[in-house]
Coordinates of C-alpha atoms in Angstrom, one line a residue:
Chain A
X1 CA -71.7 -128.0 -28.7
X2 CA -73.1 -130.9 -30.2
X3 CA -70.0 -132.7 -30.2
X4 CA -69.5 -131.3 -26.8
X5 CA -72.4 -132.7 -25.3
X6 CA -71.6 -136.5 -27.5
X7 CA -68.5 -136.4 -25.5
X8 CA -70.4 -135.8 -22.4
X9 CA -72.4 -139.2 -23.0
X10 CA -70.4 -141.2 -24.3
X11 CA -69.2 -141.0 -20.2
X12 CA -72.7 -142.0 -18.5
X13 CA -72.7 -146.0 -19.3
X14 CA -76.7 -146.5 -20.4
X15 CA -76.6 -145.5 -24.2
X16 CA -80.1 -145.3 -24.7
X17 CA -80.3 -142.2 -22.1
X18 CA -76.5 -140.4 -24.0
X19 CA -78.9 -141.1 -27.4
X20 CA -81.8 -139.1 -26.3
X21 CA -80.4 -136.3 -25.1
X22 CA -78.0 -136.0 -28.3
X23 CA -81.8 -136.0 -29.8
X24 CA -83.7 -134.1 -27.6
X25 CA -80.8 -131.2 -27.9
X26 CA -82.1 -131.6 -31.3
X27 CA -85.0 -129.8 -30.9
X28 CA -83.5 -126.3 -29.3
X29 CA -81.3 -125.6 -32.4
X30 CA -83.3 -123.5 -34.7
X31 CA -80.1 -121.9 -37.2
X32 CA -79.9 -123.6 -40.1
X33 CA -76.4 -127.0 -39.0
X34 CA -73.7 -125.1 -41.1
X35 CA -70.1 -124.1 -40.1
X36 CA -68.7 -122.1 -43.3
X37 CA -69.2 -119.5 -45.2
X38 CA -70.2 -117.0 -42.0
X39 CA -73.4 -115.7 -42.0
X40 CA -71.8 -112.0 -42.2
X41 CA -72.5 -109.2 -40.2
X42 CA -75.2 -106.5 -39.6
X43 CA -73.5 -103.5 -41.0
X44 CA -75.2 -101.4 -37.9
X45 CA -76.4 -102.9 -34.6
X46 CA -80.0 -102.3 -34.2
X47 CA -81.4 -99.1 -33.8
X48 CA -82.3 -97.4 -29.9
X49 CA -84.3 -94.0 -29.2
X50 CA -82.5 -92.3 -27.0
X51 CA -80.2 -94.1 -26.7
X52 CA -81.3 -97.0 -24.5
X53 CA -84.6 -97.7 -25.8
X54 CA -85.1 -100.3 -29.4
X55 CA -87.1 -99.2 -31.4
X56 CA -88.7 -102.1 -31.3
X57 CA -90.7 -101.2 -28.6
X58 CA -91.9 -98.1 -30.0
X59 CA -93.9 -99.9 -33.1
X60 CA -95.3 -102.2 -30.8
X61 CA -96.8 -99.3 -29.1
X62 CA -98.4 -97.5 -31.8
X63 CA -100.9 -99.3 -33.8
X64 CA -102.7 -99.0 -30.2
X65 CA -101.6 -95.6 -29.0
X66 CA -99.6 -93.6 -31.0
X67 CA -97.0 -92.3 -31.1
X68 CA -96.8 -90.3 -27.4
X69 CA -97.6 -93.8 -26.3
X70 CA -94.6 -95.6 -25.0
X71 CA -93.5 -92.1 -23.6
X72 CA -96.4 -92.4 -21.8
X73 CA -95.6 -95.6 -20.2
X74 CA -92.2 -94.1 -19.1
X75 CA -93.3 -91.2 -17.1
X76 CA -95.8 -93.4 -15.9
X77 CA -93.9 -95.7 -14.7
X78 CA -91.5 -92.9 -12.7
X79 CA -94.6 -91.4 -11.3
X80 CA -95.8 -95.3 -10.3
X81 CA -92.5 -95.8 -8.3
X82 CA -92.2 -92.8 -7.3
X83 CA -95.1 -92.3 -5.6
X84 CA -95.8 -95.7 -4.2
X85 CA -92.2 -95.1 -3.2
X86 CA -91.3 -98.2 -4.4
X87 CA -88.3 -96.2 -5.2
X88 CA -86.6 -93.5 -2.9
X89 CA -85.5 -91.0 -3.6
X90 CA -81.6 -90.7 -1.3
X91 CA -78.8 -89.3 -2.2
X92 CA -77.7 -91.9 -4.6
X93 CA -80.1 -90.4 -6.9
X94 CA -78.9 -86.6 -6.1
X95 CA -75.4 -88.5 -7.3
X96 CA -77.3 -90.3 -10.7
X97 CA -78.9 -87.1 -12.2
X98 CA -75.2 -86.1 -11.3
X99 CA -73.3 -88.3 -13.4
X100 CA -75.8 -89.7 -15.9
X101 CA -75.6 -85.4 -17.2
X102 CA -71.8 -86.4 -17.6
X103 CA -71.8 -90.1 -19.3
X104 CA -74.7 -88.3 -21.8
X105 CA -72.6 -85.5 -21.8
X106 CA -69.4 -87.5 -23.0
X107 CA -70.7 -89.7 -25.3
X108 CA -72.8 -87.2 -27.4
X109 CA -69.5 -85.3 -27.3
X110 CA -67.0 -87.5 -27.8
X111 CA -69.6 -90.1 -29.7
X112 CA -68.4 -89.7 -33.1
X113 CA -64.2 -88.8 -33.1
X114 CA -64.6 -92.1 -31.1
X115 CA -66.0 -93.7 -34.1
X116 CA -64.5 -92.4 -36.5
X117 CA -61.5 -93.5 -35.5
X118 CA -61.7 -97.6 -34.5
X119 CA -63.8 -97.2 -37.8
X120 CA -60.7 -96.3 -39.2
X121 CA -58.8 -98.8 -37.4
X122 CA -60.6 -101.3 -39.1
X123 CA -60.3 -98.8 -42.5
X124 CA -56.6 -99.7 -42.5
X125 CA -57.0 -102.9 -42.0
X126 CA -58.9 -103.0 -45.2
X127 CA -57.1 -100.4 -47.0
X128 CA -53.6 -102.7 -46.3
X129 CA -55.8 -105.8 -48.2
X130 CA -56.6 -103.7 -50.5
X131 CA -53.3 -101.8 -51.5
X132 CA -52.1 -105.7 -51.8
X133 CA -54.0 -106.8 -53.5
X134 CA -53.7 -103.7 -55.8
X135 CA -50.1 -104.3 -56.9
X136 CA -50.5 -107.9 -56.9
X137 CA -53.4 -106.8 -59.8
X138 CA -51.1 -104.1 -60.9
X139 CA -47.7 -107.3 -61.6
X140 CA -49.9 -109.4 -63.7
X141 CA -51.0 -106.4 -66.1
X142 CA -47.7 -105.7 -67.0
X143 CA -47.0 -109.5 -67.0
X144 CA -50.1 -109.5 -69.2
X145 CA -48.4 -107.1 -71.4
X146 CA -45.1 -107.7 -71.5
X147 CA -45.8 -111.3 -72.4
X148 CA -48.2 -109.8 -75.0
X149 CA -45.0 -107.2 -75.9
X150 CA -42.8 -110.3 -76.7
X151 CA -45.5 -112.4 -78.9
X152 CA -45.3 -109.2 -80.8
X153 CA -41.5 -109.2 -81.6
X154 CA -41.6 -113.3 -82.1
X155 CA -43.9 -112.6 -84.8
X156 CA -40.9 -110.3 -86.6
X157 CA -38.5 -113.5 -86.2
X158 CA -39.9 -114.3 -88.9
X159 CA -39.0 -111.0 -91.6
X160 CA -35.8 -111.6 -90.1
X161 CA -35.0 -114.8 -90.7
X162 CA -35.8 -114.3 -93.9
X163 CA -33.3 -111.2 -94.7
X164 CA -31.3 -113.6 -92.7
X165 CA -31.3 -115.9 -95.8
X166 CA -31.6 -113.5 -98.0
X167 CA -28.1 -112.0 -96.7
X168 CA -27.0 -115.5 -97.3
X169 CA -27.4 -116.7 -100.7
X170 CA -25.9 -113.0 -101.4
X171 CA -22.8 -114.4 -100.2
X172 CA -23.3 -117.0 -102.1
X173 CA -24.2 -116.2 -105.1
X174 CA -21.3 -114.6 -104.8
X175 CA -18.7 -116.5 -103.6
X176 CA -20.3 -118.7 -107.0
X177 CA -19.7 -115.9 -109.4
X178 CA -16.3 -115.0 -108.1
X179 CA -15.4 -119.0 -108.0
X180 CA -16.7 -119.0 -111.3
X181 CA -15.1 -115.4 -112.7
X182 CA -11.3 -117.7 -111.3
X183 CA -12.6 -120.2 -113.5
X184 CA -13.1 -119.0 -116.8
X185 CA -9.5 -116.7 -115.8
X186 CA -7.7 -120.1 -115.3
X187 CA -8.8 -121.5 -118.4
X188 CA -8.1 -118.2 -120.6
X189 CA -4.6 -118.4 -119.3
X190 CA -3.8 -121.3 -120.1
X191 CA -5.6 -121.5 -122.9
X192 CA -3.5 -118.4 -124.4
X193 CA -0.6 -120.2 -122.8
X194 CA -1.3 -122.4 -125.4
X195 CA -1.5 -120.0 -127.8
X196 CA 1.3 -118.3 -127.7
X197 CA 3.3 -121.3 -127.6
X198 CA 2.4 -122.3 -130.7
X199 CA 3.0 -118.4 -132.4
X200 CA 5.9 -118.9 -130.7
X201 CA 6.6 -122.5 -132.5
X202 CA 5.1 -121.1 -136.0
X203 CA 7.6 -117.7 -136.3
X204 CA 10.1 -120.1 -134.6
X205 CA 9.3 -122.5 -137.8
X206 CA 8.6 -119.7 -140.0
X207 CA 12.1 -118.1 -138.8
X208 CA 14.5 -120.7 -139.4
X209 CA 12.7 -121.8 -143.1
X210 CA 14.1 -118.0 -144.0
X211 CA 17.4 -118.2 -142.9
X212 CA 17.5 -121.9 -144.3
X213 CA 16.1 -120.5 -148.3
X214 CA 18.7 -117.2 -147.8
X215 CA 21.2 -119.0 -147.1
X216 CA 20.9 -121.9 -149.2
X217 CA 19.9 -118.4 -151.8
X218 CA 22.8 -116.7 -151.1
X219 CA 25.0 -119.8 -151.6
X220 CA 23.6 -120.9 -155.0
X221 CA 25.0 -117.4 -156.3
X222 CA 27.5 -117.4 -158.4
X223 CA 30.3 -115.0 -158.7
X224 CA 29.1 -115.6 -162.6
X225 CA 25.5 -113.8 -161.5
X226 CA 26.8 -111.5 -159.5
X227 CA 28.3 -110.4 -162.1
X228 CA 25.5 -110.7 -164.5
X229 CA 23.3 -108.3 -161.9
X230 CA 25.5 -106.0 -161.1
X231 CA 26.6 -104.9 -164.3
X232 CA 22.0 -104.4 -165.2
X233 CA 22.1 -102.6 -162.5
X234 CA 24.4 -100.7 -163.7
X235 CA 23.3 -100.3 -167.2
X236 CA 19.5 -99.5 -165.1
X237 CA 20.3 -96.7 -163.5
X238 CA 22.7 -95.1 -167.2
X239 CA 18.4 -95.9 -168.4
X240 CA 17.1 -94.0 -165.6
X241 CA 19.1 -91.6 -165.0
X242 CA 18.8 -90.6 -168.5
X243 CA 15.2 -90.5 -168.6
X244 CA 15.8 -88.1 -165.4
X245 CA 17.7 -85.6 -166.5
X246 CA 15.1 -85.5 -169.9
X247 CA 12.0 -84.8 -167.8
X248 CA 14.1 -82.0 -165.5
X249 CA 15.1 -80.1 -168.7
X250 CA 11.5 -81.3 -170.1
Chain B
X1 CA -85.3 -97.3 1.0
X2 CA -82.9 -95.5 2.7
X3 CA -79.8 -96.0 3.1
X4 CA -77.3 -95.0 4.8
X5 CA -73.6 -94.3 4.2
X6 CA -72.0 -97.2 4.9
X7 CA -74.7 -99.3 3.0
X8 CA -72.7 -99.0 -0.4
X9 CA -70.0 -101.0 0.6
X10 CA -71.6 -104.4 2.5
X11 CA -71.5 -107.8 0.1
X12 CA -74.3 -106.9 -2.2
X13 CA -76.9 -109.9 -1.1
X14 CA -80.0 -110.3 -2.4
X15 CA -83.0 -112.5 -0.3
X16 CA -80.0 -114.3 1.6
X17 CA -78.3 -115.0 -2.0
X18 CA -74.6 -113.1 -2.3
X19 CA -74.1 -112.1 -5.6
X20 CA -70.7 -111.2 -5.3
X21 CA -69.4 -114.1 -8.1
X22 CA -71.4 -111.9 -10.0
X23 CA -70.6 -108.5 -9.5
X24 CA -66.5 -110.5 -10.0
X25 CA -67.2 -111.6 -13.0
X26 CA -68.6 -108.8 -14.7
X27 CA -65.7 -107.6 -16.6
X28 CA -65.5 -111.5 -18.7
X29 CA -69.3 -110.6 -19.7
X30 CA -68.0 -106.9 -21.0
X31 CA -64.9 -107.9 -22.8
X32 CA -66.1 -111.5 -25.5
X33 CA -62.9 -113.1 -26.4
X34 CA -61.1 -113.0 -30.2
X35 CA -63.7 -113.9 -32.7
X36 CA -63.1 -115.7 -36.2
X37 CA -63.7 -112.5 -38.4
X38 CA -61.2 -110.8 -40.0
X39 CA -63.2 -106.8 -38.9
X40 CA -65.2 -107.4 -35.6
X41 CA -68.0 -104.5 -34.9
X42 CA -66.6 -100.9 -32.6
X43 CA -66.6 -102.1 -29.4
X44 CA -64.5 -105.7 -30.1
X45 CA -61.9 -103.2 -32.1
X46 CA -61.9 -100.5 -29.7
X47 CA -60.8 -103.1 -27.1
X48 CA -58.6 -105.0 -28.9
X49 CA -56.9 -101.5 -29.0
X50 CA -56.8 -100.8 -26.4
X51 CA -55.5 -103.9 -24.7
X52 CA -53.0 -103.6 -27.4
X53 CA -51.8 -100.2 -26.7
X54 CA -51.3 -101.1 -23.0
X55 CA -49.7 -103.9 -22.8
X56 CA -47.2 -103.0 -25.2
X57 CA -46.6 -99.7 -23.2
X58 CA -46.6 -101.3 -20.1
X59 CA -44.4 -104.2 -22.0
X60 CA -41.7 -102.1 -23.2
X61 CA -38.9 -101.8 -20.0
X62 CA -39.2 -105.4 -19.4
X63 CA -36.5 -108.0 -20.7
X64 CA -38.0 -111.2 -22.7
X65 CA -38.4 -113.4 -19.4
X66 CA -40.7 -111.3 -18.1
X67 CA -43.9 -111.0 -21.3
X68 CA -44.6 -114.8 -20.0
X69 CA -46.1 -111.6 -17.7
X70 CA -48.8 -110.4 -20.8
X71 CA -51.2 -112.1 -19.6
X72 CA -51.7 -112.1 -16.4
X73 CA -50.8 -108.5 -15.6
X74 CA -53.1 -107.3 -18.8
X75 CA -56.9 -109.0 -17.4
X76 CA -55.7 -107.4 -13.5
X77 CA -55.5 -104.0 -15.9
X78 CA -59.0 -105.2 -17.6
X79 CA -59.9 -105.9 -14.0
X80 CA -59.2 -103.8 -12.3
X81 CA -59.9 -100.7 -14.8
X82 CA -63.2 -102.2 -14.9
X83 CA -64.7 -102.7 -12.5
X84 CA -63.6 -99.3 -10.6
X85 CA -65.6 -97.5 -13.6
X86 CA -68.2 -99.6 -13.2
X87 CA -68.0 -98.2 -9.4
X88 CA -68.8 -95.3 -10.0
X89 CA -72.4 -95.7 -11.5
X90 CA -75.2 -95.4 -8.3
X91 CA -76.9 -98.1 -6.8
X92 CA -73.5 -101.1 -7.7
X93 CA -71.2 -102.0 -5.4
X94 CA -67.1 -101.7 -6.2
X95 CA -66.0 -104.9 -5.5
X96 CA -62.1 -103.0 -6.1
X97 CA -63.5 -101.2 -2.3
X98 CA -63.5 -103.9 -0.4
X99 CA -59.2 -104.6 1.4
X100 CA -60.3 -108.8 1.2
X101 CA -59.9 -108.5 -2.5
X102 CA -57.2 -105.6 -3.2
X103 CA -55.5 -107.7 -0.2
X104 CA -55.6 -111.0 -1.7
X105 CA -54.3 -109.7 -5.5
X106 CA -51.9 -108.0 -4.2
X107 CA -50.6 -110.2 -1.5
X108 CA -50.6 -112.8 -3.8
X109 CA -49.0 -111.5 -7.0
X110 CA -46.2 -109.7 -5.3
X111 CA -45.1 -112.4 -3.5
X112 CA -45.2 -114.4 -7.4
X113 CA -43.0 -111.6 -7.8
X114 CA -40.5 -111.8 -5.4
X115 CA -40.5 -116.0 -4.9
X116 CA -39.5 -115.7 -8.6
X117 CA -37.3 -113.1 -8.0
X118 CA -35.1 -115.1 -5.5
X119 CA -35.6 -118.6 -6.8
X120 CA -33.7 -117.9 -10.8
X121 CA -31.5 -115.2 -9.3
X122 CA -31.1 -114.4 -6.1
X123 CA -27.7 -112.9 -5.8
X124 CA -29.2 -110.0 -8.1
X125 CA -33.4 -110.3 -6.0
X126 CA -30.6 -109.4 -3.0
X127 CA -28.6 -106.5 -4.2
X128 CA -31.9 -104.6 -4.7
X129 CA -32.5 -104.2 -1.4
X130 CA -28.6 -102.3 -1.2
X131 CA -29.3 -98.7 -4.0
X132 CA -26.5 -98.4 -5.8
X133 CA -24.3 -95.4 -5.2
X134 CA -25.2 -94.9 -1.8
X135 CA -22.2 -93.9 0.2
X136 CA -19.9 -96.9 2.4
X137 CA -21.2 -95.6 6.2
X138 CA -25.2 -96.3 5.7
X139 CA -25.5 -100.1 4.4
X140 CA -26.7 -101.7 7.1
X141 CA -29.6 -98.7 8.4
X142 CA -30.3 -98.5 4.6
X143 CA -30.5 -102.6 4.5
X144 CA -32.7 -102.4 7.1
X145 CA -34.7 -100.0 5.8
X146 CA -35.6 -101.6 1.5
X147 CA -36.4 -104.9 4.1
X148 CA -39.5 -103.1 5.2
X149 CA -39.9 -100.9 2.0
X150 CA -40.0 -105.0 0.0
X151 CA -42.2 -106.2 3.2
X152 CA -44.3 -102.9 2.6
X153 CA -44.6 -103.0 -1.0
X154 CA -47.9 -105.8 -1.0
X155 CA -50.2 -104.1 1.9
X156 CA -49.3 -100.7 -0.3
X157 CA -50.5 -101.6 -2.9
X158 CA -53.9 -103.2 -1.3
X159 CA -54.2 -100.4 0.5
X160 CA -53.9 -97.7 -1.7
X161 CA -56.4 -99.0 -4.3
X162 CA -59.0 -99.8 -1.7
X163 CA -58.4 -95.9 -0.1
X164 CA -58.6 -94.4 -2.6
X165 CA -61.1 -96.1 -4.1
X166 CA -63.4 -95.6 -0.4
X167 CA -62.8 -92.5 0.4
X168 CA -63.7 -91.1 -3.5
X169 CA -66.9 -93.1 -3.0
X170 CA -68.0 -92.5 0.3
X171 CA -67.2 -88.1 -0.6
X172 CA -69.8 -89.3 -3.7
X173 CA -72.2 -90.3 -0.5
X174 CA -71.1 -87.1 1.5
X175 CA -71.9 -84.4 -1.0
X176 CA -74.5 -85.8 -2.8
X177 CA -76.7 -86.5 0.6
X178 CA -75.5 -82.7 1.6
X179 CA -76.7 -81.2 -1.8
X180 CA -80.1 -84.0 -0.9
X181 CA -80.5 -82.4 2.6
X182 CA -79.6 -78.9 1.3
X183 CA -81.9 -78.6 -1.6
X184 CA -85.6 -77.7 0.5
X185 CA -83.5 -76.0 2.7
X186 CA -80.3 -73.7 1.0
X187 CA -80.8 -74.2 -3.0
X188 CA -77.7 -72.1 -3.5
X189 CA -75.9 -73.9 -1.4
X190 CA -76.8 -76.8 -2.6
X191 CA -76.0 -75.9 -6.4
X192 CA -72.7 -75.4 -5.3
X193 CA -72.7 -78.8 -3.4
X194 CA -73.8 -79.6 -6.9
X195 CA -71.8 -78.5 -8.7
X196 CA -68.6 -79.9 -6.3
X197 CA -70.3 -83.8 -6.8
X198 CA -69.8 -82.6 -10.9
X199 CA -66.5 -82.1 -10.3
X200 CA -66.1 -84.9 -7.9
X201 CA -67.4 -87.4 -9.8
X202 CA -64.7 -86.3 -12.7
X203 CA -62.5 -87.3 -10.7
X204 CA -63.8 -90.4 -9.9
X205 CA -63.7 -91.0 -12.7
X206 CA -59.6 -90.1 -13.4
X207 CA -59.1 -92.0 -10.4
X208 CA -60.4 -95.7 -11.1
X209 CA -59.2 -95.3 -14.5
X210 CA -56.0 -94.3 -13.0
X211 CA -55.3 -96.7 -9.1
X212 CA -55.9 -99.8 -12.2
X213 CA -53.2 -98.6 -14.3
X214 CA -50.7 -97.9 -11.1
X215 CA -51.5 -101.2 -9.4
X216 CA -50.4 -102.9 -13.2
X217 CA -47.2 -100.7 -13.0
X218 CA -45.9 -101.0 -10.1
X219 CA -46.6 -104.8 -10.4
X220 CA -44.6 -105.2 -13.8
X221 CA -42.1 -101.9 -12.0
X222 CA -41.1 -104.9 -9.2
X223 CA -41.4 -107.9 -12.1
X224 CA -38.4 -105.7 -14.1
X225 CA -36.9 -105.9 -10.7
X226 CA -37.2 -109.6 -10.4
X227 CA -36.3 -110.8 -13.6

């Protein structure tokens, strides 16, 4: 409203008049100059008695005239208007009574239902917004829980790595030992071969020597020696036969 | 002061100051503009609910180009309904019981719809002068009859509303005069007339809303033909 006043005052050529206009209206503004946040509306309207007369009138008259004061005032007013013929009873009065009855009856009978229906329209709006908010909150809570689970899973990752590490170490160890075995076996094979070779050499040498010695001995045996040895053998045999015979006879 | 039967139909004047402007702008005061709040009080919520329901109902059969008329027709509905129902209260003046106002509304709006139709799709608009499925022999007569019916529409619209409201108000006046007159002489008959007055008042309440709806509905139908 102030901006509108200023816009109007721009058209006024005299700057003093426009300034004084703005300043003059400032004193009429009683509420605090604040646009946001909008102050909350009261939940219920002002209290009324008999649907028409505000409760403030009854409270105003109570100290001086008590409870029946306003009713006496109303009755007195109506009687005054009627008696002085300030209000004339005519056909409209009858109609007024008629339509008044209809309106009061309608409000009394259907008032609560209509009010509940209108409140339900507003409540549906609030419920929709609340449902959206709730679903979002539940979605976020689920996301938090999932995140926590993932963090817990990450803790177990260390154990997994340890196990894998052990696995790999075992494989390496096994591989190393296998290779060591292989190396030992190969070396033993080569050494065995060398030993066998040496044995073979020895045997061959021995056999060769034996053969040579035999050959030499056999070639060195003269026929004379041969006859003598044979005669000796026969003599020995005869002796032996005699002894055995003797033993047998004894 | 004693009222004659036709005092209620006179333009309201107080000390020669005409109050017609106040009488016509009453609906504007009773229906506040939309607020910046998300949840409104009961009266505003009910007004908005009613208006949205009524507008969607009226504009359901109209194709999209006709939806430009939504603001005009919905505000017209509220205007007429408020004025009619406010006229039910005693000692009030009902502007819609005056032929001048109703003919002004009906004539202007009807002419707007017809001119719109003739300008945007003249063939289609003129085609309405011959209803479908009519035998070929009757064509000339039918065209004349349909033209007459087309030009009677604004008169019918205006006079329908005026006649309904004026007749209703007059009946109420007569019945209540009869009740008052017989109250002292023949009370029992007065009671019967009083019951008649009750029923009449109920009927008038219904008529007030129905006539406003019919006015807007017929205009929407003419719009449907022409848009």
